[in-house]
């Protein structure tokens, strides 16, 4: 089995705990589902948020989903002028039989505009 990295992002409407946790759970669920990844094959997930999102840790949503034995970390994105606001990103490291071209990176809602080159 190979180790692969899967990227994803979503954009939220506001900086509230409920919205951040719901969107983070949706992003993790979609990323796992689109790639046929079982939680046993997760190595780690790094979450980042834009500086305007500070009401909750996205990793807490993953913990609530049952990912209690997967290393998770949160960080803040660089505040680049003009960058898209209210974005939660993830970088998941997984074990999978899928070759790199078969990996389905997951960009949801407004964040889909960040990677228009990817299939939906």
Tab-separated table of N, CA and C in Angstrom:
chain	number	residue	atom	x	y	z
A	1	UNK	N	0.838	-1.178	0.000
A	1	UNK	CA	0.000	0.000	0.000
A	1	UNK	C	0.887	1.247	0.000
A	2	UNK	N	0.479	2.239	-0.750
A	2	UNK	CA	1.240	3.491	-0.835
A	2	UNK	C	0.689	4.524	0.142
A	3	UNK	N	1.524	5.477	0.498
A	3	UNK	CA	1.092	6.634	1.277
A	3	UNK	C	0.813	7.749	0.281
A	4	UNK	N	-0.374	8.308	0.349
A	4	UNK	CA	-0.780	9.409	-0.531
A	4	UNK	C	-1.263	10.582	0.320
A	5	UNK	N	-1.226	11.759	-0.274
A	5	UNK	CA	-1.750	12.965	0.368
A	5	UNK	C	-2.993	13.404	-0.390
A	6	UNK	N	-4.009	13.790	0.339
A	6	UNK	CA	-5.261	14.256	-0.257
A	6	UNK	C	-5.529	15.654	0.272
A	7	UNK	N	-5.803	16.582	-0.643
A	7	UNK	CA	-6.105	17.965	-0.281
A	7	UNK	C	-7.598	18.200	-0.340
A	8	UNK	N	-8.026	19.204	0.384
A	8	UNK	CA	-9.422	19.598	0.334
A	8	UNK	C	-9.617	20.948	0.980
A	9	UNK	N	-10.732	21.568	0.677
A	9	UNK	CA	-11.069	22.864	1.274
A	9	UNK	C	-12.557	23.106	1.156
A	10	UNK	N	-13.040	23.956	2.031
A	10	UNK	CA	-14.419	24.403	1.972
A	10	UNK	C	-14.463	25.843	2.451
A	11	UNK	N	-15.463	26.562	2.008
A	11	UNK	CA	-15.646	27.941	2.457
A	11	UNK	C	-16.927	28.002	3.283
A	12	UNK	N	-16.869	28.730	4.396
A	12	UNK	CA	-18.030	28.862	5.274
A	12	UNK	C	-18.560	30.289	5.227
A	13	UNK	N	-19.804	30.451	5.676
A	13	UNK	CA	-20.453	31.759	5.621
A	13	UNK	C	-20.078	32.687	6.765
A	14	UNK	N	-19.757	32.100	7.934
A	14	UNK	CA	-19.407	32.965	9.051
A	14	UNK	C	-18.517	32.242	10.048
A	15	UNK	N	-17.973	33.013	10.965
A	15	UNK	CA	-17.047	32.521	11.970
A	15	UNK	C	-17.811	32.125	13.228
A	16	UNK	N	-18.520	31.003	13.158
A	16	UNK	CA	-19.211	30.502	14.345
A	16	UNK	C	-18.798	29.049	14.574
A	17	UNK	N	-18.801	28.663	15.819
A	17	UNK	CA	-18.402	27.304	16.198
A	17	UNK	C	-19.207	26.256	15.433
A	18	UNK	N	-20.513	26.428	15.403
A	18	UNK	CA	-21.381	25.451	14.764
A	18	UNK	C	-21.069	25.319	13.273
A	19	UNK	N	-20.911	26.431	12.604
A	19	UNK	CA	-20.654	26.423	11.162
A	19	UNK	C	-19.299	25.783	10.866
A	20	UNK	N	-18.274	26.133	11.630
A	20	UNK	CA	-16.941	25.578	11.408
A	20	UNK	C	-16.934	24.068	11.636
A	21	UNK	N	-17.554	23.611	12.703
A	21	UNK	CA	-17.580	22.173	12.990
A	21	UNK	C	-18.383	21.405	11.952
A	22	UNK	N	-19.521	21.944	11.538
A	22	UNK	CA	-20.342	21.272	10.529
A	22	UNK	C	-19.596	21.182	9.197
A	23	UNK	N	-18.985	22.275	8.784
A	23	UNK	CA	-18.265	22.299	7.506
A	23	UNK	C	-17.035	21.393	7.536
A	24	UNK	N	-16.353	21.354	8.660
A	24	UNK	CA	-15.170	20.493	8.789
A	24	UNK	C	-15.565	19.023	8.713
A	25	UNK	N	-16.645	18.652	9.385
A	25	UNK	CA	-17.123	17.275	9.323
A	25	UNK	C	-17.543	16.904	7.901
A	26	UNK	N	-18.226	17.829	7.225
A	26	UNK	CA	-18.631	17.574	5.835
A	26	UNK	C	-17.398	17.373	4.957
A	27	UNK	N	-16.374	18.187	5.133
A	27	UNK	CA	-15.167	18.092	4.322
A	27	UNK	C	-14.462	16.756	4.539
A	28	UNK	N	-14.306	16.343	5.783
A	28	UNK	CA	-13.661	15.057	6.077
A	28	UNK	C	-14.484	13.905	5.507
A	29	UNK	N	-15.790	13.935	5.709
A	29	UNK	CA	-16.671	12.875	5.209
A	29	UNK	C	-16.589	12.759	3.694
A	30	UNK	N	-16.654	13.891	3.007
A	30	UNK	CA	-16.575	13.892	1.538
A	30	UNK	C	-15.222	13.393	1.048
A	31	UNK	N	-14.144	13.824	1.687
A	31	UNK	CA	-12.804	13.406	1.282
A	31	UNK	C	-12.646	11.897	1.432
A	32	UNK	N	-13.100	11.351	2.553
A	32	UNK	CA	-13.008	9.908	2.762
A	32	UNK	C	-13.870	9.151	1.760
A	33	UNK	N	-15.109	9.609	1.577
A	33	UNK	CA	-16.034	8.935	0.674
A	33	UNK	C	-15.588	8.957	-0.771
A	34	UNK	N	-15.159	10.100	-1.257
A	34	UNK	CA	-14.739	10.220	-2.657
A	34	UNK	C	-13.529	9.355	-2.979
A	35	UNK	N	-12.756	9.049	-1.949
A	35	UNK	CA	-11.539	8.278	-2.170
A	35	UNK	C	-11.616	6.847	-1.648
A	36	UNK	N	-12.782	6.467	-1.126
A	36	UNK	CA	-12.942	5.114	-0.615
A	36	UNK	C	-11.970	4.796	0.509
A	37	UNK	N	-11.716	5.790	1.349
A	37	UNK	CA	-10.753	5.629	2.440
A	37	UNK	C	-11.489	5.283	3.726
A	38	UNK	N	-11.053	4.248	4.380
A	38	UNK	CA	-11.572	3.861	5.688
A	38	UNK	C	-10.736	4.573	6.746
A	39	UNK	N	-11.329	4.861	7.868
A	39	UNK	CA	-10.587	5.582	8.911
A	39	UNK	C	-9.343	4.816	9.362
A	40	UNK	N	-9.336	3.494	9.214
A	40	UNK	CA	-8.154	2.704	9.562
A	40	UNK	C	-6.969	3.019	8.666
A	41	UNK	N	-7.230	3.593	7.491
A	41	UNK	CA	-6.160	3.919	6.555
A	41	UNK	C	-5.699	5.376	6.645
A	42	UNK	N	-6.269	6.123	7.571
A	42	UNK	CA	-5.826	7.502	7.790
A	42	UNK	C	-4.543	7.506	8.612
A	43	UNK	N	-3.558	8.245	8.150
A	43	UNK	CA	-2.316	8.401	8.899
A	43	UNK	C	-2.392	9.659	9.748
A	44	UNK	N	-2.773	10.780	9.133
A	44	UNK	CA	-2.897	12.041	9.861
A	44	UNK	C	-3.665	13.034	8.999
A	45	UNK	N	-4.176	14.085	9.647
A	45	UNK	CA	-4.828	15.179	8.931
A	45	UNK	C	-4.341	16.492	9.536
A	46	UNK	N	-3.913	17.401	8.658
A	46	UNK	CA	-3.567	18.753	9.059
A	46	UNK	C	-4.682	19.659	8.545
A	47	UNK	N	-5.277	20.417	9.445
A	47	UNK	CA	-6.305	21.387	9.087
A	47	UNK	C	-5.715	22.782	9.179
A	48	UNK	N	-6.094	23.656	8.267
A	48	UNK	CA	-5.766	25.073	8.409
A	48	UNK	C	-7.044	25.872	8.201
A	49	UNK	N	-7.037	27.069	8.781
A	49	UNK	CA	-8.133	28.001	8.545
A	49	UNK	C	-7.531	29.350	8.190
A	50	UNK	N	-8.282	30.125	7.444
A	50	UNK	CA	-7.854	31.490	7.194
A	50	UNK	C	-7.923	32.243	8.524
A	51	UNK	N	-7.159	33.332	8.663
A	51	UNK	CA	-7.093	34.035	9.950
A	51	UNK	C	-8.433	34.540	10.483
A	52	UNK	N	-9.437	34.656	9.627
A	52	UNK	CA	-10.740	35.152	10.070
A	52	UNK	C	-11.621	34.072	10.702
A	53	UNK	N	-11.138	32.831	10.765
A	53	UNK	CA	-11.886	31.744	11.402
A	53	UNK	C	-11.160	31.301	12.663
A	54	UNK	N	-11.738	31.657	13.801
A	54	UNK	CA	-11.096	31.302	15.069
A	54	UNK	C	-12.098	30.876	16.147
A	55	UNK	N	-13.310	30.536	15.739
A	55	UNK	CA	-14.347	30.178	16.709
A	55	UNK	C	-14.300	28.709	17.123
A	56	UNK	N	-13.569	27.867	16.392
A	56	UNK	CA	-13.490	26.442	16.724
A	56	UNK	C	-12.301	25.816	16.011
A	57	UNK	N	-11.841	24.703	16.557
A	57	UNK	CA	-10.799	23.915	15.916
A	57	UNK	C	-11.454	22.920	14.960
A	58	UNK	N	-11.111	22.935	13.669
A	58	UNK	CA	-11.683	21.950	12.742
A	58	UNK	C	-11.405	20.505	13.167
A	59	UNK	N	-10.269	20.262	13.804
A	59	UNK	CA	-9.938	18.905	14.239
A	59	UNK	C	-10.956	18.361	15.244
A	60	UNK	N	-11.587	19.242	15.998
A	60	UNK	CA	-12.590	18.794	16.960
A	60	UNK	C	-13.751	18.104	16.246
A	61	UNK	N	-14.103	18.580	15.071
A	61	UNK	CA	-15.172	17.932	14.297
A	61	UNK	C	-14.769	16.510	13.931
A	62	UNK	N	-13.510	16.318	13.546
A	62	UNK	CA	-13.032	14.972	13.212
A	62	UNK	C	-13.056	14.066	14.439
A	63	UNK	N	-12.688	14.610	15.576
A	63	UNK	CA	-12.739	13.824	16.822
A	63	UNK	C	-14.177	13.406	17.127
A	64	UNK	N	-15.121	14.344	16.948
A	64	UNK	CA	-16.533	14.034	17.185
A	64	UNK	C	-17.035	12.958	16.225
A	65	UNK	N	-16.400	12.838	15.047
A	65	UNK	CA	-16.782	11.816	14.067
A	65	UNK	C	-16.219	10.448	14.434
A	66	UNK	N	-15.379	10.393	15.464
A	66	UNK	CA	-14.805	9.118	15.889
A	66	UNK	C	-13.352	8.917	15.507
A	67	UNK	N	-12.721	9.922	14.920
A	67	UNK	CA	-11.314	9.795	14.541
A	67	UNK	C	-10.431	10.110	15.750
A	68	UNK	N	-10.556	9.298	16.783
A	68	UNK	CA	-9.875	9.566	18.044
A	68	UNK	C	-8.449	9.043	18.087
A	69	UNK	N	-8.089	8.129	17.171
A	69	UNK	CA	-6.729	7.582	17.184
A	69	UNK	C	-5.905	8.056	15.990
A	70	UNK	N	-6.395	9.079	15.291
A	70	UNK	CA	-5.689	9.650	14.141
A	70	UNK	C	-5.042	10.962	14.588
A	71	UNK	N	-3.737	11.133	14.360
A	71	UNK	CA	-3.126	12.412	14.699
A	71	UNK	C	-3.732	13.552	13.863
A	72	UNK	N	-4.175	14.595	14.540
A	72	UNK	CA	-4.803	15.754	13.901
A	72	UNK	C	-4.101	17.017	14.393
A	73	UNK	N	-4.006	17.997	13.517
A	73	UNK	CA	-3.387	19.256	13.911
A	73	UNK	C	-4.086	20.400	13.193
A	74	UNK	N	-4.172	21.549	13.858
A	74	UNK	CA	-4.758	22.752	13.271
A	74	UNK	C	-3.705	23.853	13.225
A	75	UNK	N	-3.813	24.685	12.194
A	75	UNK	CA	-2.915	25.831	12.038
A	75	UNK	C	-3.665	26.925	11.307
A	76	UNK	N	-3.054	28.092	11.262
A	76	UNK	CA	-3.641	29.226	10.551
A	76	UNK	C	-2.897	29.443	9.248
A	77	UNK	N	-3.644	29.688	8.183
A	77	UNK	CA	-3.067	30.003	6.873
A	77	UNK	C	-2.370	31.361	6.905
A	78	UNK	N	-1.479	31.588	5.981
A	78	UNK	CA	-0.832	32.888	5.826
A	78	UNK	C	-1.887	33.898	5.368
A	79	UNK	N	-1.859	35.072	5.926
A	79	UNK	CA	-2.822	36.131	5.588
A	79	UNK	C	-2.370	36.861	4.325
A	80	UNK	N	-2.623	36.265	3.184
A	80	UNK	CA	-2.233	36.858	1.906
A	80	UNK	C	-3.305	37.871	1.493
A	81	UNK	N	-2.921	39.107	1.209
A	81	UNK	CA	-3.909	40.103	0.784
A	81	UNK	C	-4.680	39.635	-0.456
A	82	UNK	N	-5.989	39.758	-0.395
A	82	UNK	CA	-6.837	39.386	-1.517
A	82	UNK	C	-7.186	37.913	-1.595
A	83	UNK	N	-6.660	37.088	-0.686
A	83	UNK	CA	-6.970	35.652	-0.710
A	83	UNK	C	-8.424	35.420	-0.284
A	84	UNK	N	-8.969	34.289	-0.708
A	84	UNK	CA	-10.333	33.919	-0.336
A	84	UNK	C	-10.460	33.864	1.184
A	85	UNK	N	-11.553	34.392	1.687
A	85	UNK	CA	-11.802	34.430	3.123
A	85	UNK	C	-12.641	33.234	3.575
A	86	UNK	N	-12.602	32.995	4.880
A	86	UNK	CA	-13.432	31.983	5.561
A	86	UNK	C	-13.241	30.581	4.955
A	87	UNK	N	-11.997	30.170	4.801
A	87	UNK	CA	-11.688	28.878	4.187
A	87	UNK	C	-11.064	27.933	5.210
A	88	UNK	N	-11.570	26.712	5.208
A	88	UNK	CA	-11.002	25.613	5.990
A	88	UNK	C	-10.347	24.672	4.983
A	89	UNK	N	-9.085	24.361	5.207
A	89	UNK	CA	-8.370	23.448	4.319
A	89	UNK	C	-7.930	22.222	5.102
A	90	UNK	N	-7.701	21.118	4.372
A	90	UNK	CA	-7.116	19.947	5.005
A	90	UNK	C	-6.092	19.315	4.083
A	91	UNK	N	-5.150	18.644	4.694
A	91	UNK	CA	-4.168	17.812	4.012
A	91	UNK	C	-4.156	16.503	4.779
A	92	UNK	N	-4.690	15.459	4.154
A	92	UNK	CA	-4.765	14.157	4.802
A	92	UNK	C	-3.709	13.230	4.213
A	93	UNK	N	-3.042	12.501	5.071
A	93	UNK	CA	-2.089	11.480	4.649
A	93	UNK	C	-2.770	10.135	4.875
A	94	UNK	N	-2.801	9.321	3.815
A	94	UNK	CA	-3.537	8.061	3.871
A	94	UNK	C	-2.720	6.928	3.264
A	95	UNK	N	-3.063	5.719	3.661
A	95	UNK	CA	-2.555	4.520	2.996
A	95	UNK	C	-3.637	4.076	2.026
A	96	UNK	N	-3.251	3.850	0.773
A	96	UNK	CA	-4.242	3.474	-0.234
A	96	UNK	C	-3.585	2.713	-1.374
A	97	UNK	N	-4.379	1.921	-2.044
A	97	UNK	CA	-3.937	1.234	-3.256
A	97	UNK	C	-4.084	2.124	-4.484
A	98	UNK	N	-4.799	3.238	-4.334
A	98	UNK	CA	-5.037	4.129	-5.472
A	98	UNK	C	-3.729	4.759	-5.954
A	99	UNK	N	-3.508	4.769	-7.270
A	99	UNK	CA	-2.358	5.522	-7.785
A	99	UNK	C	-2.633	7.018	-7.634
A	100	UNK	N	-1.602	7.819	-7.643
A	100	UNK	CA	-1.741	9.265	-7.444
A	100	UNK	C	-2.793	9.898	-8.365
A	101	UNK	N	-2.837	9.552	-9.666
A	101	UNK	CA	-3.846	10.190	-10.533
A	101	UNK	C	-5.298	9.850	-10.167
A	102	UNK	N	-5.511	8.798	-9.388
A	102	UNK	CA	-6.876	8.413	-9.008
A	102	UNK	C	-7.370	9.125	-7.750
A	103	UNK	N	-6.503	9.837	-7.076
A	103	UNK	CA	-6.901	10.544	-5.853
A	103	UNK	C	-7.856	11.674	-6.216
A	104	UNK	N	-8.951	11.778	-5.469
A	104	UNK	CA	-9.961	12.819	-5.709
A	104	UNK	C	-9.872	13.868	-4.605
A	105	UNK	N	-9.198	14.956	-4.901
A	105	UNK	CA	-9.117	16.067	-3.956
A	105	UNK	C	-10.503	16.690	-3.853
A	106	UNK	N	-10.830	17.217	-2.684
A	106	UNK	CA	-12.207	17.606	-2.380
A	106	UNK	C	-12.311	19.090	-2.058
A	107	UNK	N	-12.880	19.847	-2.982
A	107	UNK	CA	-13.084	21.289	-2.789
A	107	UNK	C	-14.574	21.563	-2.840
A	108	UNK	N	-15.120	22.052	-1.734
A	108	UNK	CA	-16.561	22.221	-1.583
A	108	UNK	C	-16.965	23.689	-1.514
A	109	UNK	N	-18.200	23.932	-1.872
A	109	UNK	CA	-18.827	25.253	-1.770
A	109	UNK	C	-17.960	26.308	-2.468
A	110	UNK	N	-17.796	27.467	-1.897
A	110	UNK	CA	-17.032	28.526	-2.550
A	110	UNK	C	-15.584	28.158	-2.803
A	111	UNK	N	-15.032	27.239	-2.010
A	111	UNK	CA	-13.632	26.844	-2.175
A	111	UNK	C	-13.403	26.063	-3.464
A	112	UNK	N	-14.465	25.607	-4.113
A	112	UNK	CA	-14.308	24.922	-5.403
A	112	UNK	C	-13.623	25.838	-6.415
A	113	UNK	N	-13.764	27.146	-6.239
A	113	UNK	CA	-13.128	28.110	-7.140
A	113	UNK	C	-11.608	28.108	-7.012
A	114	UNK	N	-11.081	27.541	-5.921
A	114	UNK	CA	-9.633	27.480	-5.741
A	114	UNK	C	-8.969	26.475	-6.671
A	115	UNK	N	-9.729	25.448	-7.076
A	115	UNK	CA	-9.164	24.395	-7.917
A	115	UNK	C	-10.145	24.015	-9.023
A	116	UNK	N	-10.318	24.905	-9.956
A	116	UNK	CA	-11.238	24.642	-11.072
A	116	UNK	C	-10.689	23.592	-12.027
A	117	UNK	N	-9.433	23.221	-11.871
A	117	UNK	CA	-8.831	22.219	-12.724
A	117	UNK	C	-9.173	20.797	-12.313
A	118	UNK	N	-9.793	20.623	-11.146
A	118	UNK	CA	-10.089	19.277	-10.646
A	118	UNK	C	-11.481	18.820	-11.056
A	119	UNK	N	-11.636	17.511	-11.312
A	119	UNK	CA	-12.985	16.991	-11.579
A	119	UNK	C	-13.838	17.075	-10.332
A	120	UNK	N	-15.118	17.273	-10.495
A	120	UNK	CA	-16.040	17.368	-9.359
A	120	UNK	C	-16.555	16.027	-9.009
